[in-house]
Amino acid sequence: MFACSADVQPRPSEEIAQLKDELVELRRDFHKHPELAFEEFRTAKVVAEYLTDLGLEPKTGIAITGVTADIVGGLPGPTLLLRADMDALPIHEQTGLPFASLVEGKMHACGHDGHTAILLGTAKKLVEHRDKLRGTVRVLFQPAEEGPGGAAPMIEEGVLEGVDAALGLHLWLHLPTGHLNFCAGPMLAASDEFEVSITGVGTHAASPQMGIDPVTVACHCVTSAQTLCTRSVDPKEPFVFSVTTFNAGTASNVIPHRADFGGTLRTYSEEVRVDFKKRFTKLCAGIAHAHGARADVIWREGYPALVNDAKIASLCEEACNDFFHMLSPERRPDPRSLGGEDMSFYLQKVPGCFLFLGAYNEEAQACFNHHHPKFTIDEDALPMGVELFLRCVEKLGQELSPK
Ligand SMILES: [Zn+2]
Ligand SMILES: [Zn+2]
């Protein structure tokens, strides 16, 4: 399954390796106390206290539970943003681990507990080596990545002011521990949702001529949308359009008045995103009109596509390729996914890069997919996350410094 899974693990420097116990302790504490979107009060408190103990002056309450702190280096340089997400999911944990969730129906099943721990450990090391740090690093802990999204409201409150570049990582169960993967350009998709209501005229099932059947109209809309996918979008553009709900009727002898369906559109290209939505809305209206019915289409915008900046991605590559297992870009497994991530909002405003850090290890029980009730991460990946951030900060500090 994996390109070089038999490789020896990369070893973080002695100093970072010594941080592992603390990172594990932090991660397990967050893991035991999962909090959902915009309720991350305990997590934010632990984060703010940790940062204060480091001698920093954290700003709290940004977009309800978000926290930031600036680490000002001893040398001139850029301002870099490092981002972690803090929220958990409404899933009942089934790992049976000794540090499993203490909260019924809530669980860290995506690895955000690890992200928070990694960024705290990174802040600690940056503070310790502040005299050698070029520029400023703003560490940012955000709420609600799993939805409805904490990045956009934090940006509205000014967290990107003065920021030259932004970095984030995701512990990734599609990669073994010690592996790193990412690409320049779009890596995660824009995820929008739609709902369609077809209104016809209800009637007795035995006399359809007396009404307008919304079920057949809705079926035409669903199948024609698949034709729209193959005939109206450049076949070189990866995207997916899925109808995932379809509801109509209450009895076998009644043609209902209304039929509803809905689903999701996932796109990398903003052009495809905008164009497909327009075409689909027009298609449903046209089909409904042709049959004497009416179509009401509602689109709900999700996160935009996550696009890594080519220059920053290549600097991250240079910073990391002698440490992590990374195949050359042309041999690397395609890291792209049609999943969504609200790190994309920061990367719409400033150049930056989002990186997938391997955390899959069967021996550590870390072999279930994200959002599975048995999901957990390989904790060996935690110090590697710190190593990753520190390497990238050093490289970007050198390369983005005013010459
Ligand atoms: Zn997730
Ligand atoms: Zn996640």
Coordinates of C-alpha atoms and ligand atoms in Angstrom, one line a residue:
M1 CA 0.0 0.0 0.0
F2 CA 2.7 2.5 0.9
A3 CA 5.7 3.4 -1.1
C4 CA 8.5 2.8 1.3
S5 CA 6.9 1.5 4.5
A6 CA 9.8 -0.6 5.5
D7 CA 12.1 2.4 5.8
V8 CA 13.8 3.2 9.1
Q9 CA 11.9 5.9 10.9
P10 CA 13.4 9.4 10.7
R11 CA 14.8 10.4 14.1
P12 CA 14.1 13.9 15.4
S13 CA 17.1 15.7 17.0
E14 CA 17.8 14.8 20.6
E15 CA 16.2 18.0 21.8
I16 CA 12.9 17.4 20.1
A17 CA 12.9 13.7 20.9
Q18 CA 13.1 14.7 24.6
L19 CA 9.9 16.7 24.1
K20 CA 7.9 13.6 23.2
D21 CA 6.7 12.7 26.7
E22 CA 5.3 16.2 27.1
L23 CA 3.7 16.1 23.7
V24 CA 2.1 12.8 24.5
E25 CA 0.8 14.1 27.8
L26 CA -0.7 17.2 26.2
R27 CA -2.3 15.2 23.4
R28 CA -3.8 12.6 25.8
D29 CA -5.2 15.4 28.0
F30 CA -6.9 17.0 25.0
H31 CA -8.0 13.5 23.8
K32 CA -9.7 12.8 27.1
H33 CA -11.6 16.1 27.0
P34 CA -12.9 16.5 23.4
E35 CA -14.9 19.6 22.6
L36 CA -17.0 20.4 19.6
A37 CA -17.1 23.5 17.4
F38 CA -16.9 26.8 19.2
E39 CA -17.1 25.0 22.6
E40 CA -13.4 24.5 22.9
F41 CA -13.3 26.5 26.1
R42 CA -11.3 24.0 28.2
T43 CA -8.8 23.3 25.3
A44 CA -8.3 27.0 24.7
K45 CA -7.7 27.6 28.4
V46 CA -5.0 24.9 28.5
V47 CA -3.5 26.4 25.4
A48 CA -3.5 29.9 26.7
E49 CA -2.0 28.9 30.1
Y50 CA 0.7 26.9 28.4
L51 CA 1.6 29.9 26.2
T52 CA 1.5 32.2 29.2
D53 CA 3.9 29.9 31.1
L54 CA 6.3 30.2 28.1
G55 CA 6.3 34.0 28.8
L56 CA 4.1 34.8 25.8
E57 CA 1.0 37.1 25.9
P58 CA -1.7 35.1 24.2
K59 CA -4.8 36.7 22.8
T60 CA -7.9 34.6 23.7
G61 CA -11.6 34.7 22.7
I62 CA -11.0 35.2 19.0
A63 CA -14.0 33.9 17.2
I64 CA -15.2 32.7 20.6
T65 CA -12.5 30.1 21.5
G66 CA -9.5 30.9 19.2
V67 CA -6.1 31.8 20.6
T68 CA -3.0 33.4 19.1
A69 CA 0.4 34.4 20.4
D70 CA 3.3 36.1 18.7
I71 CA 6.8 34.9 19.3
V72 CA 9.1 37.7 18.3
G73 CA 12.6 36.5 17.1
G74 CA 15.9 38.2 17.8
L75 CA 16.7 38.6 14.1
P76 CA 14.8 40.5 11.4
G77 CA 12.5 38.4 9.1
P78 CA 9.0 37.7 8.0
T79 CA 5.9 37.0 10.0
L80 CA 4.8 33.4 9.7
L81 CA 1.5 32.0 10.9
L82 CA 1.4 28.4 12.2
R83 CA -2.1 27.0 12.6
A84 CA -3.6 24.2 14.6
D85 CA -7.3 23.2 14.9
M86 CA -8.6 22.3 18.3
D87 CA -12.1 20.8 17.8
A88 CA -13.4 17.2 18.1
L89 CA -16.3 15.3 16.5
P90 CA -19.7 14.1 17.6
I91 CA -18.6 10.4 17.6
H92 CA -18.7 7.9 20.4
E93 CA -15.2 6.6 20.9
Q94 CA -14.6 2.9 20.6
T95 CA -10.8 2.7 20.8
G96 CA -10.7 1.2 24.4
L97 CA -7.5 3.2 25.0
P98 CA -6.7 4.1 28.6
F99 CA -6.9 7.8 27.7
A100 CA -10.1 7.5 25.7
S101 CA -12.7 10.3 25.6
L102 CA -14.4 11.0 29.0
V103 CA -17.3 12.7 27.2
E104 CA -20.1 10.6 25.9
G105 CA -20.7 11.0 22.2
K106 CA -17.6 13.3 21.6
M107 CA -14.2 12.2 20.4
H108 CA -11.0 13.4 18.8
A109 CA -11.3 11.3 15.7
C110 CA -9.4 13.4 13.3
G111 CA -6.1 14.1 15.1
H112 CA -6.7 17.7 16.1
D113 CA -5.7 16.8 19.7
G114 CA -2.3 16.0 18.2
H115 CA -2.2 19.2 16.1
T116 CA -2.8 21.3 19.2
A117 CA -0.1 19.4 21.1
I118 CA 2.4 19.7 18.2
L119 CA 1.9 23.5 17.9
L120 CA 2.4 24.0 21.7
G121 CA 5.6 22.0 21.6
T122 CA 6.7 24.1 18.6
A123 CA 6.0 27.3 20.4
K124 CA 8.1 26.1 23.3
K125 CA 11.1 25.3 21.1
L126 CA 10.7 28.6 19.3
V127 CA 10.7 30.6 22.5
E128 CA 13.8 28.7 23.8
H129 CA 15.6 29.6 20.6
R130 CA 14.1 33.0 20.1
D131 CA 17.5 34.7 19.7
K132 CA 18.1 32.8 16.5
L133 CA 14.6 33.1 15.2
R134 CA 14.2 35.3 12.1
G135 CA 11.1 37.5 12.2
T136 CA 8.0 36.6 14.1
V137 CA 6.0 33.4 14.4
R138 CA 2.3 33.7 15.2
V139 CA 0.9 30.5 16.6
L140 CA -2.8 30.2 16.0
F141 CA -5.2 27.7 17.6
Q142 CA -8.6 27.7 15.9
P143 CA -12.1 26.4 16.7
A144 CA -14.5 24.4 14.5
E145 CA -12.5 23.1 11.6
E146 CA -15.0 20.2 11.3
G147 CA -17.7 22.8 10.7
P148 CA -19.1 25.3 10.5
G149 CA -15.5 26.7 10.3
G150 CA -13.3 28.8 12.7
A151 CA -10.8 30.1 10.2
A152 CA -13.0 32.6 8.4
P153 CA -14.3 34.3 11.6
M154 CA -10.7 34.4 13.0
I155 CA -9.5 36.1 9.8
E156 CA -12.3 38.6 10.2
E157 CA -11.0 39.4 13.6
G158 CA -7.6 40.3 12.1
V159 CA -5.4 37.2 12.8
L160 CA -3.7 37.6 9.4
E161 CA -2.6 41.2 9.9
G162 CA 1.1 41.5 9.0
V163 CA 1.4 37.8 8.1
D164 CA 3.7 37.0 5.1
A165 CA 3.0 33.2 4.9
A166 CA 1.0 30.5 6.7
L167 CA 1.7 26.9 7.4
G168 CA -0.5 24.1 8.8
L169 CA -0.2 20.3 9.0
H170 CA -2.6 17.4 9.3
L171 CA -1.7 14.1 10.9
W172 CA -2.6 11.7 8.1
L173 CA -3.6 8.1 8.5
H174 CA -3.2 7.6 4.7
L175 CA 0.6 7.8 5.3
P176 CA 2.9 5.8 7.6
T177 CA 4.6 7.6 10.4
G178 CA 7.7 9.3 9.2
H179 CA 6.3 10.1 5.7
L180 CA 5.3 13.5 4.5
N181 CA 3.3 14.4 1.5
F182 CA 1.9 17.5 -0.1
C183 CA 1.8 19.3 -3.5
A184 CA 1.9 22.7 -4.9
G185 CA -1.5 24.0 -6.2
P186 CA -4.9 22.6 -5.2
M187 CA -4.7 19.8 -2.7
L188 CA -8.2 19.7 -1.0
A189 CA -11.5 20.6 -2.6
A190 CA -14.1 23.3 -2.2
S191 CA -17.1 21.6 -0.7
D192 CA -20.5 23.0 -1.4
E193 CA -24.0 21.6 -0.6
F194 CA -27.2 21.9 -2.5
E195 CA -30.9 21.2 -1.9
V196 CA -33.5 21.0 -4.7
S197 CA -37.3 21.1 -4.2
I198 CA -39.4 20.1 -7.2
T199 CA -43.0 21.3 -6.8
G200 CA -45.6 19.7 -9.0
V201 CA -49.3 19.0 -8.4
G202 CA -50.3 16.0 -6.3
T203 CA -53.0 13.6 -7.5
H204 CA -54.3 10.1 -7.3
A205 CA -51.6 7.6 -8.6
A206 CA -54.2 6.1 -11.0
S207 CA -54.9 9.4 -12.7
P208 CA -51.5 11.1 -13.3
Q209 CA -53.0 13.3 -16.1
M210 CA -54.8 15.3 -13.3
G211 CA -51.5 16.4 -11.7
I212 CA -47.8 17.1 -12.3
D213 CA -45.6 14.4 -11.0
P214 CA -42.6 15.9 -9.2
V215 CA -40.9 12.5 -8.8
T216 CA -40.3 11.9 -12.5
V217 CA -39.1 15.5 -12.9
A218 CA -36.7 15.2 -10.0
C219 CA -35.4 11.9 -11.5
H220 CA -34.7 13.7 -14.8
C221 CA -32.8 16.4 -12.9
V222 CA -30.6 13.8 -11.2
T223 CA -29.7 11.9 -14.3
S224 CA -29.3 15.0 -16.4
A225 CA -26.9 16.4 -13.8
Q226 CA -24.6 13.4 -14.5
T227 CA -24.6 14.4 -18.1
L228 CA -23.8 17.9 -17.1
C229 CA -20.7 16.5 -15.3
T230 CA -19.4 14.7 -18.4
R231 CA -20.5 17.2 -21.1
S232 CA -20.0 20.6 -19.6
V233 CA -16.8 20.4 -17.6
D234 CA -13.3 20.1 -19.0
P235 CA -12.5 16.4 -18.6
K236 CA -9.0 17.3 -17.2
E237 CA -10.6 18.9 -14.2
P238 CA -11.1 16.7 -11.2
F239 CA -14.4 17.2 -9.4
V240 CA -17.3 15.2 -8.0
F241 CA -21.0 15.9 -7.9
S242 CA -23.0 13.5 -5.8
V243 CA -26.8 13.3 -5.0
T244 CA -26.9 11.8 -1.6
T245 CA -30.5 12.4 -0.5
F246 CA -33.8 11.9 -2.3
N247 CA -37.2 12.1 -0.6
A248 CA -40.8 12.2 -1.9
G249 CA -44.2 10.7 -1.2
T250 CA -46.0 9.0 1.6
A251 CA -48.2 6.3 0.0
S252 CA -48.2 4.0 -3.0
N253 CA -51.5 5.4 -4.4
V254 CA -50.6 9.1 -4.1
I255 CA -48.5 11.1 -6.5
P256 CA -47.0 13.7 -4.2
H257 CA -47.0 17.4 -4.5
R258 CA -43.3 17.7 -3.9
A259 CA -40.0 15.9 -4.3
D260 CA -36.7 16.9 -2.7
F261 CA -33.1 15.9 -3.3
G262 CA -29.7 17.2 -2.3
G263 CA -26.0 16.4 -2.2
T264 CA -22.6 17.9 -2.6
L265 CA -20.3 19.4 -5.2
R266 CA -16.5 19.1 -4.6
T267 CA -14.2 21.1 -6.9
Y268 CA -10.6 22.3 -7.1
S269 CA -11.1 25.0 -9.7
E270 CA -13.1 28.1 -8.7
E271 CA -14.1 28.5 -12.3
V272 CA -15.7 25.0 -12.4
R273 CA -17.3 25.6 -9.0
V274 CA -19.0 28.8 -10.1
D275 CA -19.9 27.6 -13.6
F276 CA -21.3 24.2 -12.5
K277 CA -23.5 25.7 -9.9
K278 CA -25.0 28.1 -12.4
R279 CA -25.5 25.4 -15.0
F280 CA -27.1 22.9 -12.5
T281 CA -29.5 25.5 -11.2
K282 CA -30.5 26.4 -14.8
L283 CA -30.8 22.7 -15.7
C284 CA -33.2 22.0 -12.9
A285 CA -35.3 25.1 -13.6
G286 CA -35.5 24.1 -17.4
I287 CA -36.4 20.5 -16.8
A288 CA -39.1 21.5 -14.2
H289 CA -40.5 24.2 -16.6
A290 CA -40.6 21.7 -19.5
H291 CA -42.9 19.5 -17.4
G292 CA -45.0 22.3 -15.9
A293 CA -43.3 22.0 -12.4
R294 CA -41.1 24.4 -10.5
A295 CA -37.6 23.9 -9.2
D296 CA -36.1 25.7 -6.2
V297 CA -32.4 25.2 -5.9
I298 CA -30.5 26.3 -2.8
W299 CA -26.7 26.3 -2.7
R300 CA -24.8 26.5 0.6
E301 CA -21.1 27.5 0.2
G302 CA -18.7 25.4 2.2
Y303 CA -14.9 25.8 2.4
P304 CA -13.0 27.0 -0.7
A305 CA -10.4 24.7 -2.3
L306 CA -7.1 24.5 -0.4
V307 CA -4.4 25.7 -2.7
N308 CA -0.7 25.5 -1.7
D309 CA 1.6 28.2 -3.0
A310 CA 4.3 26.9 -5.3
K311 CA 7.2 28.8 -3.9
I312 CA 6.3 28.1 -0.2
A313 CA 5.7 24.4 -1.1
S314 CA 9.1 24.1 -2.7
L315 CA 10.8 25.8 0.3
C316 CA 9.0 23.3 2.6
E317 CA 10.2 20.5 0.4
E318 CA 13.8 21.7 0.6
A319 CA 13.5 22.1 4.4
C320 CA 12.1 18.5 4.9
N321 CA 13.3 16.2 2.2
D322 CA 16.5 15.1 4.0
F323 CA 14.5 14.2 7.1
F324 CA 11.1 12.7 6.2
H325 CA 10.4 9.9 3.8
M326 CA 9.5 11.7 0.7
L327 CA 9.6 10.4 -2.8
S328 CA 10.5 12.8 -5.6
P329 CA 7.5 14.8 -6.7
E330 CA 7.0 12.8 -9.9
R331 CA 7.0 9.4 -8.0
R332 CA 5.0 10.6 -5.0
P333 CA 1.5 9.2 -4.5
D334 CA -1.0 11.9 -5.4
P335 CA -1.8 13.7 -2.1
R336 CA -4.9 15.4 -3.4
S337 CA -8.3 14.6 -1.9
L338 CA -11.8 15.8 -2.5
G339 CA -12.2 16.3 1.2
G340 CA -12.4 19.9 2.6
E341 CA -10.3 21.9 5.1
D342 CA -10.8 25.4 6.3
M343 CA -7.1 26.1 6.3
S344 CA -8.0 27.1 2.8
F345 CA -9.3 30.5 4.0
Y346 CA -5.9 31.5 5.3
L347 CA -4.3 30.3 2.0
Q348 CA -6.7 32.4 0.0
K349 CA -5.3 35.5 1.7
V350 CA -1.6 34.7 2.2
P351 CA 0.7 32.3 0.4
G352 CA 1.4 29.2 2.4
C353 CA 1.4 25.4 2.5
F354 CA -0.6 22.6 4.2
L355 CA 1.2 19.4 4.8
F356 CA 0.1 15.8 5.4
L357 CA 2.2 14.2 8.1
G358 CA 2.1 10.4 8.3
A359 CA 0.6 8.9 11.6
Y360 CA -0.4 5.4 10.4
N361 CA 1.1 2.5 12.4
E362 CA -0.7 -0.8 12.9
E363 CA 1.5 -1.6 16.0
A364 CA 0.1 1.6 17.6
Q365 CA -3.5 0.7 16.7
A366 CA -3.3 3.7 14.4
C367 CA -4.9 2.1 11.3
F368 CA -8.5 3.4 11.2
N369 CA -9.5 6.2 8.9
H370 CA -10.2 9.7 10.1
H371 CA -13.7 10.0 11.7
H372 CA -13.8 6.3 12.5
P373 CA -14.8 5.5 16.2
K374 CA -11.6 3.5 16.6
F375 CA -9.4 6.3 15.1
T376 CA -6.2 7.1 16.8
I377 CA -2.7 8.4 15.8
D378 CA 0.8 7.0 16.2
E379 CA 2.2 9.3 18.9
D380 CA 5.7 8.9 17.4
A381 CA 4.4 11.4 14.8
L382 CA 4.1 14.2 17.4
P383 CA 7.8 15.1 17.7
M384 CA 8.0 14.8 14.0
G385 CA 5.3 17.5 13.7
V386 CA 7.5 19.8 15.8
E387 CA 10.5 18.9 13.7
L388 CA 8.4 19.7 10.5
F389 CA 7.3 23.1 11.7
L390 CA 10.7 24.1 13.0
R391 CA 12.4 23.1 9.8
C392 CA 9.9 25.1 7.7
V393 CA 10.1 28.1 10.0
E394 CA 13.9 28.2 9.7
K395 CA 13.8 27.8 5.9
L396 CA 11.1 30.4 5.3
G397 CA 12.8 32.8 7.8
Q398 CA 16.0 32.6 5.7
E399 CA 14.3 32.8 2.3
L400 CA 11.5 35.3 3.0
S401 CA 13.7 37.7 5.0
P402 CA 14.2 41.1 3.6
K403 CA 17.5 40.9 1.7
Ligands
ZN1 ZN -11.9 15.6 10.2
ZN2 ZN -9.1 17.2 10.5

